[in-house]
Short mmCIF file of C-alpha atoms and ligand atoms in Angstrom, two decimals:
data_model
loop_
_atom_site.label_atom_id
_atom_site.label_comp_id
_atom_site.label_asym_id
_atom_site.label_seq_id
_atom_site.Cartn_x
_atom_site.Cartn_y
_atom_site.Cartn_z
CA UNK K 22 0.00 0.00 0.00
CA UNK K 23 1.41 3.37 -0.95
CA UNK K 24 1.78 5.94 1.83
CA UNK K 25 -0.67 8.80 1.85
CA UNK K 26 -1.44 11.55 4.31
CA UNK K 27 -5.20 11.63 4.42
CA UNK K 28 -8.24 10.93 2.31
CA UNK K 29 -11.87 11.76 3.00
CA UNK K 30 -14.52 9.79 1.09
CA UNK K 31 -18.15 10.94 0.96
CA UNK K 32 -21.24 8.99 0.07
CA UNK K 33 -24.94 9.16 0.78
CA UNK K 34 -27.90 6.90 1.40
CA UNK K 35 -28.70 6.93 -2.31
CA UNK K 36 -25.65 4.64 -2.70
CA UNK K 37 -27.54 1.94 -0.75
CA UNK K 38 -29.40 1.25 -4.00
CA UNK K 39 -26.12 0.43 -5.81
CA UNK K 40 -25.92 -3.08 -4.38
CA UNK K 41 -23.00 -3.47 -2.02
CA UNK K 42 -24.78 -5.93 0.23
CA UNK K 43 -22.66 -8.68 -1.30
CA UNK K 44 -19.50 -6.83 -0.20
CA UNK K 45 -20.31 -7.32 3.49
CA UNK K 46 -18.85 -10.12 5.57
CA UNK K 47 -21.07 -12.33 7.79
CA UNK K 48 -20.46 -10.17 10.90
CA UNK K 49 -21.48 -7.03 9.02
CA UNK K 50 -24.58 -8.76 7.61
CA UNK K 51 -25.62 -9.84 11.10
CA UNK K 52 -25.18 -6.29 12.37
CA UNK K 53 -27.24 -4.97 9.46
CA UNK K 54 -30.00 -7.49 10.23
CA UNK K 55 -30.02 -6.39 13.89
CA UNK K 56 -30.84 -2.77 13.00
CA UNK K 57 -34.56 -2.09 12.97
CA UNK K 58 -34.92 1.31 11.34
CA UNK K 59 -34.45 1.40 7.55
CA UNK K 60 -32.41 4.63 7.81
CA UNK K 61 -30.03 3.01 10.34
CA UNK K 62 -29.65 0.02 8.06
CA UNK K 63 -28.94 2.26 5.07
CA UNK K 64 -26.32 4.30 6.94
CA UNK K 65 -24.56 1.20 8.27
CA UNK K 66 -24.62 -0.48 4.85
CA UNK K 67 -23.20 2.52 3.00
CA UNK K 68 -20.61 3.14 5.74
CA UNK K 69 -19.38 -0.46 5.65
CA UNK K 70 -19.28 -0.52 1.84
CA UNK K 71 -17.57 2.89 1.56
CA UNK K 72 -14.90 1.80 4.06
CA UNK K 73 -14.19 -1.34 2.04
CA UNK K 74 -14.09 0.58 -1.25
CA UNK K 75 -11.71 3.21 0.18
CA UNK K 76 -9.27 0.70 1.68
CA UNK K 77 -9.41 -1.56 -1.38
CA UNK K 78 -8.53 1.31 -3.71
CA UNK K 79 -5.20 1.72 -1.90
CA UNK K 80 -4.42 -1.90 -1.20
CA UNK K 81 -5.09 -2.99 -4.78
CA UNK K 82 -7.42 -5.75 -3.58
CA UNK K 83 -11.15 -6.38 -3.96
CA UNK K 84 -13.48 -4.70 -1.43
CA UNK K 85 -14.57 -8.17 -0.29
CA UNK K 86 -10.95 -9.00 0.60
CA UNK K 87 -10.65 -6.10 3.05
CA UNK K 88 -10.73 -7.47 6.58
CA UNK K 89 -12.51 -5.21 9.09
CA UNK K 90 -12.68 -5.76 12.84
CA UNK K 91 -15.25 -3.81 14.93
CA UNK K 92 -14.70 -5.51 18.29
CA UNK K 93 -15.84 -3.07 20.98
CA UNK K 94 -13.13 -2.26 23.56
CA UNK K 95 -15.80 -2.11 26.28
CA UNK K 96 -17.92 -5.22 25.75
CA UNK K 97 -16.45 -7.27 22.89
CA UNK K 98 -19.55 -6.96 20.67
CA UNK K 99 -18.92 -6.08 16.98
CA UNK K 100 -20.12 -2.47 17.24
CA UNK K 101 -16.86 -0.67 17.98
CA UNK K 102 -14.72 1.61 15.84
CA UNK K 103 -13.52 -0.23 12.71
CA UNK K 104 -9.91 -1.38 12.28
CA UNK K 105 -8.37 -2.78 9.12
CA UNK K 106 -6.90 -6.19 9.96
CA UNK K 107 -5.55 -7.65 6.71
CA UNK K 108 -2.54 -9.82 7.54
CA UNK K 109 0.66 -8.77 5.82
CA UNK K 110 -0.68 -5.35 4.91
CA UNK K 111 0.44 -2.02 6.37
CA UNK K 112 -3.18 -1.23 7.20
CA UNK K 113 -4.36 2.38 7.16
CA UNK K 114 -5.98 4.05 10.14
CA UNK K 115 -9.68 4.58 9.39
CA UNK K 116 -12.72 6.33 10.79
CA UNK K 117 -16.39 6.27 9.73
CA UNK K 118 -19.27 8.61 10.52
CA UNK K 119 -22.84 8.98 9.31
CA UNK K 120 -25.74 11.30 10.02
CA UNK K 121 -28.94 12.04 8.14
CA UNK K 122 -28.31 10.93 4.56
CA UNK K 123 -24.52 11.44 4.55
CA UNK K 124 -21.74 8.93 5.17
CA UNK K 125 -18.04 9.82 5.44
CA UNK K 126 -14.86 7.76 5.77
CA UNK K 127 -11.38 9.11 6.57
CA UNK K 128 -8.19 7.14 6.17
CA UNK K 129 -4.45 7.62 6.39
CA UNK K 130 -1.31 5.52 6.44
CA UNK K 131 0.47 8.16 8.54
CA UNK K 132 -1.42 8.04 11.84
CA UNK K 133 -4.76 7.84 13.65
CA UNK K 134 -7.71 9.63 12.06
CA UNK K 135 -11.14 10.66 13.30
CA UNK K 136 -14.04 11.98 11.26
CA UNK K 137 -17.49 13.22 12.21
CA UNK K 138 -20.50 14.43 10.23
CA UNK K 139 -23.65 15.75 11.86
CA UNK K 140 -26.99 16.89 10.46
CA UNK K 141 -27.28 20.27 12.12
CA UNK K 142 -31.08 20.07 12.61
CA UNK K 143 -30.60 16.99 14.84
CA UNK K 144 -28.56 18.93 17.41
CA UNK K 145 -30.16 20.58 20.44
CA UNK K 146 -27.97 23.62 19.82
CA UNK K 147 -27.44 24.07 16.05
CA UNK K 148 -25.08 27.00 16.70
CA UNK K 149 -22.68 24.59 18.41
CA UNK K 150 -22.45 22.23 15.40
CA UNK K 151 -18.94 23.22 14.30
CA UNK K 152 -17.48 22.70 17.78
CA UNK K 153 -19.42 19.48 18.22
CA UNK K 154 -18.02 17.76 15.12
CA UNK K 155 -14.47 18.93 15.91
CA UNK K 156 -14.66 17.41 19.41
CA UNK K 157 -16.12 14.16 18.09
CA UNK K 158 -13.47 13.88 15.37
CA UNK K 159 -10.66 14.51 17.86
CA UNK K 160 -12.10 12.00 20.34
CA UNK K 161 -12.24 9.31 17.64
CA UNK K 162 -8.67 9.98 16.48
CA UNK K 163 -7.35 9.83 20.06
CA UNK K 164 -9.06 6.50 20.70
CA UNK K 165 -7.19 5.15 17.65
CA UNK K 166 -3.80 5.61 19.29
CA UNK K 167 -1.35 8.35 20.20
CA UNK K 168 -1.66 11.22 17.74
CA UNK K 169 1.42 12.03 15.69
CA UNK K 170 0.89 15.75 15.38
CA UNK K 171 -1.69 16.76 12.83
CA UNK K 172 -4.70 18.95 13.11
CA UNK K 173 -8.47 19.12 13.19
CA UNK K 174 -9.93 20.66 10.07
CA UNK K 175 -13.42 21.62 9.07
CA UNK K 176 -14.77 19.59 6.14
CA UNK K 177 -17.14 20.90 3.51
CA UNK K 178 -20.08 18.46 3.52
CA UNK K 179 -21.51 17.77 0.05
CA UNK K 180 -25.01 18.81 1.21
CA UNK K 181 -26.25 21.94 2.96
CA UNK K 182 -27.38 21.60 6.59
CA UNK K 183 -24.48 19.43 7.74
CA UNK K 184 -21.34 20.14 9.77
CA UNK K 185 -18.27 17.93 9.44
CA UNK K 186 -14.71 17.83 10.72
CA UNK K 187 -11.71 15.52 10.57
CA UNK K 188 -8.77 15.02 12.91
CA UNK K 189 -5.92 14.00 10.63
CA UNK K 190 -2.16 13.45 10.78
CA UNK K 191 -1.90 16.06 8.01
CA UNK K 192 -0.66 19.47 9.09
CA UNK K 193 -1.62 21.05 5.83
CA UNK K 194 -5.16 20.89 4.42
CA UNK K 195 -3.63 20.60 0.96
CA UNK K 196 -2.55 17.09 2.01
CA UNK K 197 -6.19 16.06 2.34
CA UNK K 198 -7.76 14.51 -0.75
CA UNK K 199 -11.56 14.54 -0.91
CA UNK K 200 -13.40 11.94 -3.01
CA UNK K 201 -17.02 11.08 -3.67
CA UNK K 202 -18.42 7.56 -4.16
CA UNK K 203 -20.02 6.21 -6.25
ZN1 ZN A 322 -19.72 -2.42 23.33
#
């Protein structure tokens, strides 16, 4: 896998109609089945697929060959933050977030990453949205391991009415590549 500072991949619930169910592993399918609300199922599906697509594009493997572990540090159930576990691969650090109809994945081979998107109308205090997503992104990056410098940057969500931020090992926003899928 080539080294890269940081990438941010966006998708939305409309991607749930592009198949992708066959990309999930049995653990992910069981998690999907356990979710009752269609919107929750759609967000989880697109998040899991987008993560596989993003990692696969760097590793030069098929999305189905990406190995993801979501073992929760607290209770051992498969609902924790995702980690890439492919043996023999210098796996990237990854982070996934979804809210409303948007899904975002951040990844880097240089250090822990955290990403957060939030539909502003869902917050009690919409004026606090920018600070909220920055704190969430930083929290996620710090739970991924000791940060190696880097910064928290505001992300431009592809739809109005959303706030988003990423905590990345990049010190320069020009090092962040933004992609949309599909
Ligand atoms: Zn748990």
